[in-house]
């Protein structure tokens, strides 16, 4: 009786494993075909996002404003917004009309993805300036501050 139950449980675990693998494989194929297939960009963007989150947490610790629930809430909101942004842009670019790709929007994903990555990098540098102002020097810190206020990035003055 005991071995029959274990055989039954073992068989069901194999079925569940096969089912999960099948669902994940189908999901992977769907995402790569219709959403985004640039895994290297996603890994790089994830590392950049992790660096930004880490510097933001250290900045909050330095300022004495660190709260774990706030960190989790802000991180989840940013992850959701970036997932929706990257996914939406990718779907727009991969959208086909009459089974033909839209060539007039093919440049859009590169521009928007790099803009999002530069935005993360820019905010990471701003966090580092708060953490250690002498790290980048006063001229660079002033340039970042001026760029943030004006909303445009210009060539730094020598």
PDB file of C-alpha atoms in Angstrom:
ATOM      1  CA  UNK A   1       0.000   0.000   0.000  1.00  0.00           C
ATOM      2  CA  UNK A   2       2.782   2.389   0.942  1.00  0.00           C
ATOM      3  CA  UNK A   3       4.722   1.768  -2.267  1.00  0.00           C
ATOM      4  CA  UNK A   4       1.586   2.209  -4.377  1.00  0.00           C
ATOM      5  CA  UNK A   5       0.975   5.602  -2.794  1.00  0.00           C
ATOM      6  CA  UNK A   6       4.600   6.641  -3.349  1.00  0.00           C
ATOM      7  CA  UNK A   7       4.415   5.458  -6.966  1.00  0.00           C
ATOM      8  CA  UNK A   8       1.207   7.462  -7.422  1.00  0.00           C
ATOM      9  CA  UNK A   9       2.796  10.552  -5.847  1.00  0.00           C
ATOM     10  CA  UNK A  10       5.968  10.138  -7.930  1.00  0.00           C
ATOM     11  CA  UNK A  11       3.884   9.793 -11.128  1.00  0.00           C
ATOM     12  CA  UNK A  12       1.876  12.934 -10.299  1.00  0.00           C
ATOM     13  CA  UNK A  13       5.037  14.908  -9.554  1.00  0.00           C
ATOM     14  CA  UNK A  14       6.393  13.935 -12.978  1.00  0.00           C
ATOM     15  CA  UNK A  15       3.143  15.044 -14.610  1.00  0.00           C
ATOM     16  CA  UNK A  16       3.211  18.369 -12.772  1.00  0.00           C
ATOM     17  CA  UNK A  17       6.871  18.893 -13.738  1.00  0.00           C
ATOM     18  CA  UNK A  18       6.112  18.168 -17.400  1.00  0.00           C
ATOM     19  CA  UNK A  19       3.144  20.529 -17.267  1.00  0.00           C
ATOM     20  CA  UNK A  20       5.197  23.342 -15.711  1.00  0.00           C
ATOM     21  CA  UNK A  21       8.048  22.875 -18.209  1.00  0.00           C
ATOM     22  CA  UNK A  22       5.566  22.907 -21.080  1.00  0.00           C
ATOM     23  CA  UNK A  23       3.891  26.097 -19.864  1.00  0.00           C
ATOM     24  CA  UNK A  24       7.237  27.843 -19.292  1.00  0.00           C
ATOM     25  CA  UNK A  25       8.517  26.795 -22.738  1.00  0.00           C
ATOM     26  CA  UNK A  26       5.358  28.100 -24.411  1.00  0.00           C
ATOM     27  CA  UNK A  27       5.565  31.342 -22.428  1.00  0.00           C
ATOM     28  CA  UNK A  28       9.218  31.777 -23.388  1.00  0.00           C
ATOM     29  CA  UNK A  29       8.459  31.252 -27.073  1.00  0.00           C
ATOM     30  CA  UNK A  30       5.542  33.682 -26.886  1.00  0.00           C
ATOM     31  CA  UNK A  31       7.589  36.373 -25.166  1.00  0.00           C
ATOM     32  CA  UNK A  32      10.559  35.996 -27.524  1.00  0.00           C
ATOM     33  CA  UNK A  33       8.356  36.099 -30.619  1.00  0.00           C
ATOM     34  CA  UNK A  34       5.859  38.808 -29.706  1.00  0.00           C
ATOM     35  CA  UNK A  35       7.396  40.889 -26.913  1.00  0.00           C
ATOM     36  CA  UNK A  36      11.182  41.053 -26.640  1.00  0.00           C
ATOM     37  CA  UNK A  37      13.986  38.777 -27.718  1.00  0.00           C
ATOM     38  CA  UNK A  38      16.997  40.833 -26.673  1.00  0.00           C
ATOM     39  CA  UNK A  39      18.128  38.892 -23.600  1.00  0.00           C
ATOM     40  CA  UNK A  40      21.467  40.704 -23.371  1.00  0.00           C
ATOM     41  CA  UNK A  41      19.694  44.063 -23.168  1.00  0.00           C
ATOM     42  CA  UNK A  42      17.378  42.751 -20.448  1.00  0.00           C
ATOM     43  CA  UNK A  43      20.331  41.438 -18.424  1.00  0.00           C
ATOM     44  CA  UNK A  44      22.243  44.703 -18.822  1.00  0.00           C
ATOM     45  CA  UNK A  45      19.150  46.746 -17.985  1.00  0.00           C
ATOM     46  CA  UNK A  46      18.511  44.553 -14.936  1.00  0.00           C
ATOM     47  CA  UNK A  47      22.075  45.104 -13.708  1.00  0.00           C
ATOM     48  CA  UNK A  48      21.735  48.844 -14.266  1.00  0.00           C
ATOM     49  CA  UNK A  49      18.411  48.830 -12.415  1.00  0.00           C
ATOM     50  CA  UNK A  50      19.957  46.863  -9.537  1.00  0.00           C
ATOM     51  CA  UNK A  51      22.815  49.365  -9.310  1.00  0.00           C
ATOM     52  CA  UNK A  52      20.330  52.232  -9.301  1.00  0.00           C
ATOM     53  CA  UNK A  53      18.261  50.572  -6.563  1.00  0.00           C
ATOM     54  CA  UNK A  54      21.360  49.874  -4.474  1.00  0.00           C
ATOM     55  CA  UNK A  55      22.652  53.452  -4.758  1.00  0.00           C
ATOM     56  CA  UNK A  56      19.186  54.778  -3.956  1.00  0.00           C
ATOM     57  CA  UNK A  57      19.050  52.605  -0.830  1.00  0.00           C
ATOM     58  CA  UNK A  58      22.507  53.731   0.294  1.00  0.00           C
ATOM     59  CA  UNK A  59      21.523  57.354  -0.384  1.00  0.00           C
ATOM     60  CA  UNK A  60      18.437  56.903   1.822  1.00  0.00           C
ATOM     61  CA  UNK A  61      20.624  55.345   4.543  1.00  0.00           C
ATOM     62  CA  UNK A  62      23.060  58.263   4.367  1.00  0.00           C
ATOM     63  CA  UNK A  63      20.206  60.756   4.646  1.00  0.00           C
ATOM     64  CA  UNK A  64      18.560  58.732   7.439  1.00  0.00           C
ATOM     65  CA  UNK A  65      15.389  58.187   5.398  1.00  0.00           C
ATOM     66  CA  UNK A  66      15.645  54.434   4.717  1.00  0.00           C
ATOM     67  CA  UNK A  67      12.428  52.477   5.266  1.00  0.00           C
ATOM     68  CA  UNK A  68      12.151  48.883   4.021  1.00  0.00           C
ATOM     69  CA  UNK A  69       8.420  49.033   3.165  1.00  0.00           C
ATOM     70  CA  UNK A  70       9.038  52.206   1.156  1.00  0.00           C
ATOM     71  CA  UNK A  71      11.957  50.550  -0.658  1.00  0.00           C
ATOM     72  CA  UNK A  72       9.823  47.547  -1.582  1.00  0.00           C
ATOM     73  CA  UNK A  73       6.921  49.741  -2.702  1.00  0.00           C
ATOM     74  CA  UNK A  74       9.085  52.042  -4.841  1.00  0.00           C
ATOM     75  CA  UNK A  75      11.049  49.144  -6.320  1.00  0.00           C
ATOM     76  CA  UNK A  76       7.886  47.254  -7.271  1.00  0.00           C
ATOM     77  CA  UNK A  77       6.366  50.353  -8.883  1.00  0.00           C
ATOM     78  CA  UNK A  78       9.529  50.987 -10.889  1.00  0.00           C
ATOM     79  CA  UNK A  79       9.860  47.349 -11.944  1.00  0.00           C
ATOM     80  CA  UNK A  80       6.226  47.281 -13.089  1.00  0.00           C
ATOM     81  CA  UNK A  81       6.580  50.565 -14.958  1.00  0.00           C
ATOM     82  CA  UNK A  82       9.789  49.482 -16.722  1.00  0.00           C
ATOM     83  CA  UNK A  83       8.305  46.076 -17.613  1.00  0.00           C
ATOM     84  CA  UNK A  84       5.232  47.761 -19.081  1.00  0.00           C
ATOM     85  CA  UNK A  85       7.367  50.347 -20.904  1.00  0.00           C
ATOM     86  CA  UNK A  86       9.822  47.850 -22.404  1.00  0.00           C
ATOM     87  CA  UNK A  87       7.066  45.365 -23.193  1.00  0.00           C
ATOM     88  CA  UNK A  88       4.848  48.006 -24.784  1.00  0.00           C
ATOM     89  CA  UNK A  89       7.625  49.392 -26.960  1.00  0.00           C
ATOM     90  CA  UNK A  90       8.653  45.884 -27.996  1.00  0.00           C
ATOM     91  CA  UNK A  91       5.126  44.893 -28.933  1.00  0.00           C
ATOM     92  CA  UNK A  92       4.712  48.110 -30.946  1.00  0.00           C
ATOM     93  CA  UNK A  93       7.925  47.455 -32.850  1.00  0.00           C
ATOM     94  CA  UNK A  94       7.107  43.777 -33.506  1.00  0.00           C
ATOM     95  CA  UNK A  95       3.553  44.569 -34.584  1.00  0.00           C
ATOM     96  CA  UNK A  96       2.887  43.249 -38.083  1.00  0.00           C
ATOM     97  CA  UNK A  97       0.277  44.476 -40.521  1.00  0.00           C
ATOM     98  CA  UNK A  98      -0.489  42.097 -43.369  1.00  0.00           C
ATOM     99  CA  UNK A  99       2.261  39.820 -42.011  1.00  0.00           C
ATOM    100  CA  UNK A 100       4.826  42.514 -42.811  1.00  0.00           C
ATOM    101  CA  UNK A 101       6.879  44.288 -40.131  1.00  0.00           C
ATOM    102  CA  UNK A 102       6.413  48.019 -39.677  1.00  0.00           C
ATOM    103  CA  UNK A 103       9.725  49.390 -40.850  1.00  0.00           C
ATOM    104  CA  UNK A 104       8.872  52.973 -39.964  1.00  0.00           C
ATOM    105  CA  UNK A 105       8.934  52.172 -36.213  1.00  0.00           C
ATOM    106  CA  UNK A 106      11.915  49.805 -36.231  1.00  0.00           C
ATOM    107  CA  UNK A 107      14.267  52.532 -34.963  1.00  0.00           C
ATOM    108  CA  UNK A 108      11.986  53.456 -32.081  1.00  0.00           C
ATOM    109  CA  UNK A 109      12.913  50.608 -29.728  1.00  0.00           C
ATOM    110  CA  UNK A 110      16.644  51.357 -29.850  1.00  0.00           C
ATOM    111  CA  UNK A 111      16.044  55.022 -29.062  1.00  0.00           C
ATOM    112  CA  UNK A 112      13.577  54.416 -26.235  1.00  0.00           C
ATOM    113  CA  UNK A 113      15.512  51.536 -24.660  1.00  0.00           C
ATOM    114  CA  UNK A 114      18.734  53.558 -24.601  1.00  0.00           C
ATOM    115  CA  UNK A 115      16.840  56.579 -23.242  1.00  0.00           C
ATOM    116  CA  UNK A 116      15.498  54.439 -20.368  1.00  0.00           C
ATOM    117  CA  UNK A 117      18.985  53.028 -19.677  1.00  0.00           C
ATOM    118  CA  UNK A 118      20.571  56.504 -19.751  1.00  0.00           C
ATOM    119  CA  UNK A 119      17.865  57.721 -17.370  1.00  0.00           C
ATOM    120  CA  UNK A 120      18.760  54.952 -14.904  1.00  0.00           C
ATOM    121  CA  UNK A 121      22.466  55.703 -15.268  1.00  0.00           C
ATOM    122  CA  UNK A 122      21.862  59.438 -14.801  1.00  0.00           C
ATOM    123  CA  UNK A 123      19.921  58.836 -11.567  1.00  0.00           C
ATOM    124  CA  UNK A 124      22.576  56.390 -10.345  1.00  0.00           C
ATOM    125  CA  UNK A 125      25.226  59.105 -10.741  1.00  0.00           C
ATOM    126  CA  UNK A 126      22.964  61.590  -8.914  1.00  0.00           C
ATOM    127  CA  UNK A 127      22.638  59.103  -6.038  1.00  0.00           C
ATOM    128  CA  UNK A 128      26.420  58.637  -5.951  1.00  0.00           C
ATOM    129  CA  UNK A 129      26.916  62.414  -5.783  1.00  0.00           C
ATOM    130  CA  UNK A 130      24.730  62.504  -2.654  1.00  0.00           C
ATOM    131  CA  UNK A 131      26.520  59.494  -1.135  1.00  0.00           C
ATOM    132  CA  UNK A 132      30.042  60.757  -1.810  1.00  0.00           C
ATOM    133  CA  UNK A 133      30.210  64.278  -3.291  1.00  0.00           C
ATOM    134  CA  UNK A 134      33.964  64.131  -3.816  1.00  0.00           C
ATOM    135  CA  UNK A 135      33.653  61.025  -6.011  1.00  0.00           C
ATOM    136  CA  UNK A 136      32.929  62.875  -9.253  1.00  0.00           C
ATOM    137  CA  UNK A 137      34.231  66.339  -8.493  1.00  0.00           C
ATOM    138  CA  UNK A 138      32.352  69.608  -8.047  1.00  0.00           C
ATOM    139  CA  UNK A 139      32.232  70.533 -11.752  1.00  0.00           C
ATOM    140  CA  UNK A 140      30.634  67.248 -12.753  1.00  0.00           C
ATOM    141  CA  UNK A 141      28.228  67.425  -9.801  1.00  0.00           C
ATOM    142  CA  UNK A 142      27.230  70.963 -10.824  1.00  0.00           C
ATOM    143  CA  UNK A 143      26.786  69.831 -14.441  1.00  0.00           C
ATOM    144  CA  UNK A 144      24.485  66.980 -13.337  1.00  0.00           C
ATOM    145  CA  UNK A 145      22.521  69.339 -11.098  1.00  0.00           C
ATOM    146  CA  UNK A 146      22.125  71.911 -13.895  1.00  0.00           C
ATOM    147  CA  UNK A 147      21.115  69.191 -16.358  1.00  0.00           C
ATOM    148  CA  UNK A 148      18.499  67.864 -13.949  1.00  0.00           C
ATOM    149  CA  UNK A 149      17.034  71.342 -13.428  1.00  0.00           C
ATOM    150  CA  UNK A 150      16.919  72.244 -17.118  1.00  0.00           C
ATOM    151  CA  UNK A 151      15.888  68.786 -18.342  1.00  0.00           C
ATOM    152  CA  UNK A 152      18.518  68.801 -21.080  1.00  0.00           C
ATOM    153  CA  UNK A 153      22.024  67.433 -21.211  1.00  0.00           C
ATOM    154  CA  UNK A 154      24.577  69.787 -22.667  1.00  0.00           C
ATOM    155  CA  UNK A 155      28.297  69.487 -23.126  1.00  0.00           C
ATOM    156  CA  UNK A 156      30.003  70.323 -19.804  1.00  0.00           C
ATOM    157  CA  UNK A 157      31.946  73.569 -19.663  1.00  0.00           C
ATOM    158  CA  UNK A 158      35.697  73.084 -19.174  1.00  0.00           C
TER     159      UNK A 158
END
